[in-house]
Amino acid sequence: MDGRILGKRQNIFLLLVLLGRISGGKTLSLNGLPATGNVTENSSAYVLVHTFSVTLSPSPSEVASGYPLIINSNPLTKAFRIDPGATHTYQVVTTGDPVLDYETMPNSFDLQIYVSDTAGASDLQILTVQITDVNEPPVFRGNLANQTVMIYILEGNRTPPGVIYQIDASDPEQSQLTYSCTPVSQPFMVSQTGTISSTKEFDFERDPHLYLLNITVTDRLGLSTTRAVIVNIINTNDETPYFTTKERVYRIPEENSPGTVVANITAKDPDDDEGIISRLVYSISPPNTHFAINPFTGVIYVAMRIDRDAAPLRLHPNISLVIRVEDSPSGGQTNETEITVIIEDLNDNPPECSLYNFRLEVSETATTGTLFLDLRDHCQDIDVEPPNNEFNFTGLSGLGSNKFTLNPSGSGKIVLIGGLDFENPDNLAVEEYTLTAVVQDIAQPYYTNNIYIYIKIIPVNEFFPGFNNPSYVFNVSEITRAGSSIGKVSATDKDLPFTGITYSIVAGGGTLSYTNIFWIDPNEGNLEIIATLDYETTQKYILTVQASDAEKLATVSVTINVLEVNDEKPVCSANTYSLAIPVDLAVGTNIEGFRIECVDRDSSPRSFRYFINSGNVNNHFTFSPSAGSNISQLILASRFDYDSGLDRIWDYRLRVYITDDNLLSSSNRATALIETGTVTLSIKVIPNPTTTITTTPAITLLIRTENIYSESAWYVPFLISVGSMLLLGLLGYLSFLLAKYIRTYCPPKPKANKRALKTTPEKKKVKKEEVWEMTRINTVFDGEATDPVTGKMYEYNSKSGARRWKDTKEPVQPGIKDPVAQEMTKINTVFNGEARDPVTGKMYEYNSKSGARRWKDTKEPVQPGIKDPVAQVISSAPANSSEGKNRMGTPSKQEAGPNGRELAAKNNMATKPSEGKAETSSQDSLKLQKLKDGAGSRGSSSPGRSPVPSPKIYPLLQPKPALKNAV
């Protein structure tokens, strides 16, 4: 319902707009419209629906003849018309054709009332007529709906008492119905279900031959309808009647109203000639929905609406009827004949279209002759036969009728005949055209329908934006505040309608500190500063500004000249300084040779002016020169006089101001921008020994500096993070190189040369040989420590002191390459480090290069915390010692002299090592024997000190295999 009302309002609005344009804006108007009128259903003709009047202006004009009139209605109807009343007053009344029915017809009609005057003005308004429902009486259906029902009853026992007819009735308001029959004295009765029953058997000779029953049906509100039912008592007979009508084919047009006579069928009963009273009864067998027959006269008439355009008549327009005549209501003689009724087509349907509102979009660059719409593809006429089903299109009108046409005429093909270019000054800048076309039958009564076409013109972006100037130059002071406007760029676009231009900066305007210094208003093109300018850093910016219309682009160069302004303060190298002078310093002396050197990025050295702003009590100090130079000396201007009490201050704190206004005149200094630098000097006056110091309160100045992170300095943490990562990577790489260097230049000790034990000179030293037998013990390493020389981790046994490298599991003497080398380094070794042995807890000294070490308190060479038999043999055993300790610190007895040599030889023969494996303990003992002999021959032993071995045999003394076997 809402959609239908919305559609009505849209149609009303469009018609008002269209007719408003046609009327030219004059003041003719329909008063009292638009409005809504009410009328009850079943109203007769001339019932008043609504009254309205017409206002004319200018006054000489009159309502044109034939107006106002109803030009259209929705839905289409002829139930209303306009009758004139008083002067310029009119009434909308009913016509009575058709009769308004709330239940079967639309409940609302929109009447389009159009008026025109003699001055050419017009107006169109809508009157909405609402049909009001009223309580209607019940209606009969079936045969009783529009005719009297004849009921025939055979006399005698052929028709026993009982039901003879079923009444079919309904109430439009669906009310409950009651039935009654009059006169009551008749031998018939009506039940509450609508059945008519006889109460006795009839005798044709004694009883009336015909009974007229008035059947009344009443609704619950008391409204009733009465129909007559005739009950005929039929006499029986035995002759067959015959038809006297010869014609068998009849033609009628469609849409005849019910009751229209089609044919009159007659018949004759021979029983009439024999004196038997009989009456012929006509019927259609089987009954037909479109036709009915008068059972007494044989008149065939239209029973209901016949539509030739609907199925099945659309394909089969011939209707065959079997007419049956009977000379007795029951049990009599019958005869049948067949007739054919041909239904002829009428032009009773207007052309109908699937759409009555078309919306098209057309590019402004469309060429003439372009076909945009064929209305015939959307319209049809459902009439069956030509010319009733033929139509054409006429009356293309409205805004845009000079741009579009029907080509060929009447075809329904809408073709462009004029230019649509928005940029063409000959064309109106119309973005949407509204056209009205009429689809009309070519046969009477020439039904029509209006079709509305809305054509929207789509703009095409044909032109590039263009700047008003080939380039722009703006001058701006370096002290201009952020957010200030410095100029405007402007561009135009020839495309119409104008959709706007967007401005943006696509290049330039950045520095090392700021990505963007300038901002442009994207809509207006105003350039603004969003960061501070500095003439001393950048004197000119060249921007590339882009103008865009969303599809096409244009750029222009914008030069921004930064104008220099005195905005830099003089900066002096001695910002704060402390001086001391004697109390009797001569006037004119440069105090401690102190001088100020100042620079100003935007001022000449000759523009500097120096003066002491505060702290110069009694004006003892001055600067020379006081102006015109970037260098000035501090001069004592007057002597101190503490004796008379004129001076009481011994500590002076001078606040020196350095301004850059020396080159300005006195009048210009009041208006010019002047920058000032400051220097703070602390001067202490040193009194003579006899001078009494006047104590003055001391003032301590606390200067607090706080680092505050600025968002503009985002690069600072970024650079710190990157630098830290690079430093960590460099340290890791250096650690890798150091480890590689240690592994390369500190390789594991090579295996001992077996042939060195067989040298001939050793055989002469039998008396000094000692043989040690090493026992292999599985050591448990229960601690870890870091070697302070090599930095490597090693494992150790907390009881015996045995240790090995944690990674290679090789036996170690931390940081000591060789016990012989240890003795050699004792000669000229510089011990440049100290450490604590993690096993014994004692302090020892070590050489960081050679690894040699000694106890700090006894200065004896040590292997920290390790009681090693090899080390003891080398460092502390006497030449003729007969006992020692093995690696685990347990005493072991050894044989000396020749017996020891024999034992060593026997062990050597018994356990000869295989190739590629470690030597046996006997071989180790033999090596130790040779080592002791060499040591005894080249040095003297003393308690706690091992003899120094000869450098010649040093390469042969490698105790690593012995140590490995000991572990």
Short mmCIF file of N, CA and C in Angstrom, two decimals, residues 679-789:
data_model
loop_
_atom_site.label_atom_id
_atom_site.label_comp_id
_atom_site.label_asym_id
_atom_site.label_seq_id
_atom_site.Cartn_x
_atom_site.Cartn_y
_atom_site.Cartn_z
N VAL A 679 76.60 36.59 28.81
CA VAL A 679 77.80 35.96 29.36
C VAL A 679 77.81 36.24 30.86
N THR A 680 78.10 35.22 31.62
CA THR A 680 78.14 35.37 33.08
C THR A 680 79.59 35.23 33.55
N LEU A 681 80.07 36.23 34.28
CA LEU A 681 81.44 36.24 34.77
C LEU A 681 81.42 36.26 36.30
N SER A 682 82.22 35.38 36.88
CA SER A 682 82.40 35.37 38.34
C SER A 682 83.82 35.88 38.64
N ILE A 683 83.92 37.00 39.35
CA ILE A 683 85.23 37.64 39.63
C ILE A 683 85.43 37.68 41.14
N LYS A 684 86.53 37.10 41.54
CA LYS A 684 86.87 37.10 42.97
C LYS A 684 88.03 38.06 43.20
N VAL A 685 87.85 38.96 44.11
CA VAL A 685 88.90 39.95 44.44
C VAL A 685 89.75 39.36 45.56
N ILE A 686 91.05 39.27 45.31
CA ILE A 686 91.98 38.69 46.27
C ILE A 686 92.55 39.84 47.13
N PRO A 687 92.28 39.82 48.42
CA PRO A 687 92.76 40.93 49.26
C PRO A 687 94.25 40.78 49.57
N ASN A 688 94.83 41.86 49.98
CA ASN A 688 96.20 41.82 50.48
C ASN A 688 96.19 41.14 51.85
N PRO A 689 97.36 40.64 52.29
CA PRO A 689 97.38 39.94 53.59
C PRO A 689 96.86 40.77 54.73
N THR A 690 97.02 42.09 54.65
CA THR A 690 96.58 42.96 55.75
C THR A 690 95.17 43.45 55.56
N THR A 691 94.55 43.09 54.46
CA THR A 691 93.21 43.61 54.17
C THR A 691 92.17 42.80 54.93
N THR A 692 91.30 43.53 55.55
CA THR A 692 90.20 42.88 56.27
C THR A 692 89.08 42.55 55.28
N ILE A 693 88.68 41.30 55.28
CA ILE A 693 87.67 40.86 54.31
C ILE A 693 86.29 41.06 54.90
N THR A 694 85.54 41.82 54.21
CA THR A 694 84.14 42.01 54.62
C THR A 694 83.31 40.83 54.12
N THR A 695 82.76 40.18 55.04
CA THR A 695 82.00 38.96 54.67
C THR A 695 80.64 39.35 54.10
N THR A 696 80.38 38.87 52.99
CA THR A 696 79.05 39.10 52.36
C THR A 696 78.41 37.75 52.10
N PRO A 697 77.12 37.75 52.16
CA PRO A 697 76.44 36.46 51.90
C PRO A 697 76.76 35.94 50.50
N ALA A 698 77.01 34.66 50.43
CA ALA A 698 77.31 34.03 49.13
C ALA A 698 76.02 33.50 48.50
N ILE A 699 75.99 33.59 47.21
CA ILE A 699 74.82 33.11 46.44
C ILE A 699 75.29 31.99 45.53
N THR A 700 74.67 30.89 45.65
CA THR A 700 75.01 29.73 44.80
C THR A 700 73.91 29.55 43.76
N LEU A 701 74.32 29.59 42.51
CA LEU A 701 73.36 29.41 41.40
C LEU A 701 73.41 27.95 40.96
N LEU A 702 72.27 27.32 40.93
CA LEU A 702 72.16 25.93 40.49
C LEU A 702 71.45 25.92 39.15
N ILE A 703 72.22 25.50 38.18
CA ILE A 703 71.66 25.42 36.81
C ILE A 703 71.30 23.98 36.54
N ARG A 704 70.08 23.75 36.27
CA ARG A 704 69.58 22.39 36.00
C ARG A 704 69.26 22.25 34.51
N THR A 705 69.84 21.25 33.98
CA THR A 705 69.60 20.97 32.55
C THR A 705 68.81 19.68 32.44
N GLU A 706 67.73 19.73 31.73
CA GLU A 706 66.86 18.56 31.57
C GLU A 706 66.67 18.27 30.09
N ASN A 707 66.94 17.05 29.76
CA ASN A 707 66.75 16.63 28.37
C ASN A 707 65.29 16.20 28.18
N ILE A 708 64.68 16.82 27.26
CA ILE A 708 63.27 16.52 26.95
C ILE A 708 63.18 16.01 25.54
N TYR A 709 62.55 14.89 25.40
CA TYR A 709 62.41 14.30 24.05
C TYR A 709 61.42 15.10 23.21
N SER A 710 61.84 15.38 22.01
CA SER A 710 60.98 16.09 21.06
C SER A 710 60.60 15.15 19.94
N GLU A 711 59.31 15.20 19.56
CA GLU A 711 58.86 14.31 18.49
C GLU A 711 59.57 14.60 17.17
N SER A 712 59.99 15.86 17.01
CA SER A 712 60.68 16.18 15.76
C SER A 712 62.06 15.55 15.70
N ALA A 713 62.60 15.13 16.88
CA ALA A 713 63.93 14.49 16.92
C ALA A 713 63.80 12.98 16.95
N TRP A 714 62.84 12.45 16.18
CA TRP A 714 62.61 10.99 16.14
C TRP A 714 63.84 10.22 15.69
N TYR A 715 64.70 10.88 14.93
CA TYR A 715 65.85 10.18 14.37
C TYR A 715 66.91 9.88 15.44
N VAL A 716 66.87 10.62 16.59
CA VAL A 716 67.90 10.42 17.62
C VAL A 716 67.83 9.01 18.19
N PRO A 717 66.65 8.57 18.73
CA PRO A 717 66.62 7.17 19.21
C PRO A 717 66.83 6.17 18.10
N PHE A 718 66.41 6.52 16.89
CA PHE A 718 66.62 5.59 15.77
C PHE A 718 68.12 5.39 15.51
N LEU A 719 68.86 6.50 15.48
CA LEU A 719 70.30 6.39 15.24
C LEU A 719 71.00 5.68 16.40
N ILE A 720 70.53 5.95 17.63
CA ILE A 720 71.14 5.28 18.78
C ILE A 720 70.91 3.78 18.69
N SER A 721 69.68 3.38 18.30
CA SER A 721 69.37 1.94 18.18
C SER A 721 70.23 1.29 17.10
N VAL A 722 70.31 1.95 15.94
CA VAL A 722 71.10 1.39 14.84
C VAL A 722 72.58 1.32 15.23
N GLY A 723 73.09 2.39 15.89
CA GLY A 723 74.49 2.38 16.30
C GLY A 723 74.77 1.29 17.33
N SER A 724 73.82 1.07 18.25
CA SER A 724 74.02 0.00 19.23
C SER A 724 74.08 -1.36 18.57
N MET A 725 73.20 -1.58 17.59
CA MET A 725 73.21 -2.87 16.88
C MET A 725 74.52 -3.06 16.13
N LEU A 726 74.99 -1.99 15.48
CA LEU A 726 76.26 -2.10 14.76
C LEU A 726 77.42 -2.37 15.72
N LEU A 727 77.40 -1.70 16.90
CA LEU A 727 78.46 -1.91 17.88
C LEU A 727 78.45 -3.34 18.41
N LEU A 728 77.26 -3.87 18.69
CA LEU A 728 77.17 -5.25 19.15
C LEU A 728 77.68 -6.22 18.09
N GLY A 729 77.31 -5.93 16.83
CA GLY A 729 77.82 -6.79 15.75
C GLY A 729 79.33 -6.73 15.63
N LEU A 730 79.89 -5.51 15.81
CA LEU A 730 81.35 -5.36 15.73
C LEU A 730 82.03 -6.10 16.87
N LEU A 731 81.49 -5.99 18.11
CA LEU A 731 82.08 -6.70 19.24
C LEU A 731 82.03 -8.21 19.03
N GLY A 732 80.90 -8.70 18.49
CA GLY A 732 80.81 -10.13 18.21
C GLY A 732 81.83 -10.58 17.20
N TYR A 733 82.01 -9.74 16.16
CA TYR A 733 82.99 -10.10 15.12
C TYR A 733 84.41 -10.09 15.69
N LEU A 734 84.73 -9.09 16.55
CA LEU A 734 86.06 -9.05 17.16
C LEU A 734 86.27 -10.25 18.08
N SER A 735 85.23 -10.67 18.79
CA SER A 735 85.37 -11.85 19.64
C SER A 735 85.66 -13.09 18.81
N PHE A 736 84.99 -13.17 17.67
CA PHE A 736 85.25 -14.29 16.78
C PHE A 736 86.70 -14.29 16.29
N LEU A 737 87.21 -13.10 15.92
CA LEU A 737 88.60 -13.00 15.45
C LEU A 737 89.57 -13.36 16.58
N LEU A 738 89.26 -12.93 17.81
CA LEU A 738 90.14 -13.24 18.93
C LEU A 738 90.19 -14.75 19.18
N ALA A 739 89.05 -15.40 19.14
CA ALA A 739 89.03 -16.85 19.35
C ALA A 739 89.79 -17.57 18.25
N LYS A 740 89.63 -17.06 17.03
CA LYS A 740 90.35 -17.67 15.91
C LYS A 740 91.86 -17.47 16.05
N TYR A 741 92.24 -16.27 16.54
CA TYR A 741 93.66 -15.99 16.73
C TYR A 741 94.25 -16.92 17.80
N ILE A 742 93.56 -17.09 18.91
CA ILE A 742 94.05 -17.95 19.99
C ILE A 742 94.19 -19.39 19.51
N ARG A 743 93.22 -19.84 18.74
CA ARG A 743 93.27 -21.22 18.26
C ARG A 743 94.41 -21.41 17.26
N THR A 744 94.69 -20.33 16.50
CA THR A 744 95.74 -20.44 15.48
C THR A 744 97.13 -20.39 16.10
N TYR A 745 97.35 -19.44 17.00
CA TYR A 745 98.69 -19.23 17.54
C TYR A 745 98.93 -19.92 18.88
N CYS A 746 97.99 -20.59 19.43
CA CYS A 746 98.18 -21.39 20.64
C CYS A 746 97.68 -22.80 20.38
N PRO A 747 98.32 -23.54 19.50
CA PRO A 747 97.83 -24.88 19.14
C PRO A 747 98.12 -25.87 20.26
N PRO A 748 97.46 -27.04 20.23
CA PRO A 748 97.76 -28.09 21.23
C PRO A 748 99.22 -28.56 21.11
N LYS A 749 99.78 -29.01 22.21
CA LYS A 749 101.19 -29.41 22.22
C LYS A 749 101.39 -30.66 21.36
N PRO A 750 102.36 -30.65 20.50
CA PRO A 750 102.57 -31.82 19.63
C PRO A 750 103.11 -32.99 20.44
N LYS A 751 103.01 -34.18 19.85
CA LYS A 751 103.53 -35.37 20.49
C LYS A 751 105.06 -35.33 20.61
N ALA A 752 105.58 -35.95 21.63
CA ALA A 752 107.04 -35.94 21.85
C ALA A 752 107.77 -36.75 20.78
N ASN A 753 108.97 -36.33 20.50
CA ASN A 753 109.80 -37.04 19.53
C ASN A 753 110.41 -38.27 20.22
N LYS A 754 110.01 -39.42 19.74
CA LYS A 754 110.46 -40.66 20.38
C LYS A 754 111.98 -40.88 20.23
N ARG A 755 112.55 -40.41 19.16
CA ARG A 755 113.97 -40.66 18.92
C ARG A 755 114.88 -39.89 19.87
N ALA A 756 114.36 -38.82 20.45
CA ALA A 756 115.19 -38.02 21.36
C ALA A 756 115.60 -38.81 22.60
N LEU A 757 114.83 -39.82 22.95
CA LEU A 757 115.18 -40.61 24.13
C LEU A 757 116.35 -41.55 23.87
N LYS A 758 116.72 -41.72 22.65
CA LYS A 758 117.78 -42.67 22.31
C LYS A 758 119.10 -42.00 21.96
N THR A 759 119.22 -40.73 22.30
CA THR A 759 120.47 -40.03 21.97
C THR A 759 121.62 -40.64 22.79
N THR A 760 122.75 -40.67 22.16
CA THR A 760 123.92 -41.31 22.76
C THR A 760 124.41 -40.61 24.00
N PRO A 761 124.43 -39.25 24.04
CA PRO A 761 124.98 -38.61 25.23
C PRO A 761 124.24 -38.95 26.50
N GLU A 762 123.02 -39.38 26.42
CA GLU A 762 122.27 -39.65 27.63
C GLU A 762 122.77 -40.89 28.35
N LYS A 763 123.44 -41.77 27.66
CA LYS A 763 123.89 -43.00 28.29
C LYS A 763 124.98 -42.75 29.33
N LYS A 764 125.64 -41.60 29.32
CA LYS A 764 126.70 -41.31 30.26
C LYS A 764 126.18 -40.81 31.59
N LYS A 765 124.89 -40.62 31.72
CA LYS A 765 124.33 -40.02 32.93
C LYS A 765 123.44 -41.02 33.65
N VAL A 766 123.92 -42.22 33.80
CA VAL A 766 123.11 -43.27 34.40
C VAL A 766 122.87 -43.00 35.88
N LYS A 767 123.87 -42.46 36.55
CA LYS A 767 123.75 -42.27 37.99
C LYS A 767 122.69 -41.23 38.35
N LYS A 768 122.42 -40.31 37.46
CA LYS A 768 121.46 -39.22 37.78
C LYS A 768 120.05 -39.53 37.28
N GLU A 769 119.84 -40.69 36.68
CA GLU A 769 118.51 -40.98 36.14
C GLU A 769 117.55 -41.36 37.27
N GLU A 770 116.35 -40.94 37.12
CA GLU A 770 115.27 -41.33 38.00
C GLU A 770 114.10 -41.78 37.14
N VAL A 771 113.50 -42.87 37.53
CA VAL A 771 112.36 -43.41 36.76
C VAL A 771 111.11 -43.28 37.61
N TRP A 772 110.10 -42.69 37.01
CA TRP A 772 108.79 -42.51 37.69
C TRP A 772 107.75 -43.37 36.98
N GLU A 773 107.03 -44.08 37.73
CA GLU A 773 105.95 -44.89 37.14
C GLU A 773 104.62 -44.17 37.41
N MET A 774 103.93 -43.88 36.33
CA MET A 774 102.66 -43.12 36.41
C MET A 774 101.50 -44.11 36.43
N THR A 775 100.56 -43.87 37.29
CA THR A 775 99.38 -44.73 37.39
C THR A 775 98.15 -43.97 36.89
N ARG A 776 97.41 -44.58 35.99
CA ARG A 776 96.20 -43.94 35.42
C ARG A 776 95.04 -44.13 36.38
N ILE A 777 94.46 -43.03 36.82
CA ILE A 777 93.34 -43.06 37.76
C ILE A 777 92.17 -42.29 37.15
N ASN A 778 90.97 -42.85 37.30
CA ASN A 778 89.77 -42.15 36.80
C ASN A 778 89.42 -41.04 37.78
N THR A 779 89.62 -39.81 37.34
CA THR A 779 89.41 -38.65 38.21
C THR A 779 87.99 -38.10 38.05
N VAL A 780 87.40 -37.73 39.17
CA VAL A 780 86.08 -37.09 39.17
C VAL A 780 86.28 -35.58 39.30
N PHE A 781 85.84 -34.83 38.27
CA PHE A 781 85.99 -33.37 38.28
C PHE A 781 84.70 -32.78 38.84
N ASP A 782 84.81 -32.18 40.02
CA ASP A 782 83.60 -31.71 40.71
C ASP A 782 83.50 -30.20 40.78
N GLY A 783 84.28 -29.47 39.98
CA GLY A 783 84.19 -28.01 39.99
C GLY A 783 84.56 -27.42 38.64
N GLU A 784 84.17 -26.15 38.44
CA GLU A 784 84.48 -25.42 37.20
C GLU A 784 85.05 -24.08 37.57
N ALA A 785 85.93 -23.56 36.68
CA ALA A 785 86.51 -22.23 36.88
C ALA A 785 86.94 -21.69 35.52
N THR A 786 87.26 -20.39 35.50
CA THR A 786 87.71 -19.71 34.28
C THR A 786 89.18 -19.39 34.40
N ASP A 787 89.97 -19.80 33.40
CA ASP A 787 91.38 -19.49 33.39
C ASP A 787 91.55 -18.00 33.18
N PRO A 788 92.21 -17.24 34.11
CA PRO A 788 92.31 -15.78 33.96
C PRO A 788 93.19 -15.35 32.80
N VAL A 789 94.04 -16.24 32.28
CA VAL A 789 94.94 -15.85 31.17
C VAL A 789 94.26 -16.06 29.84
#
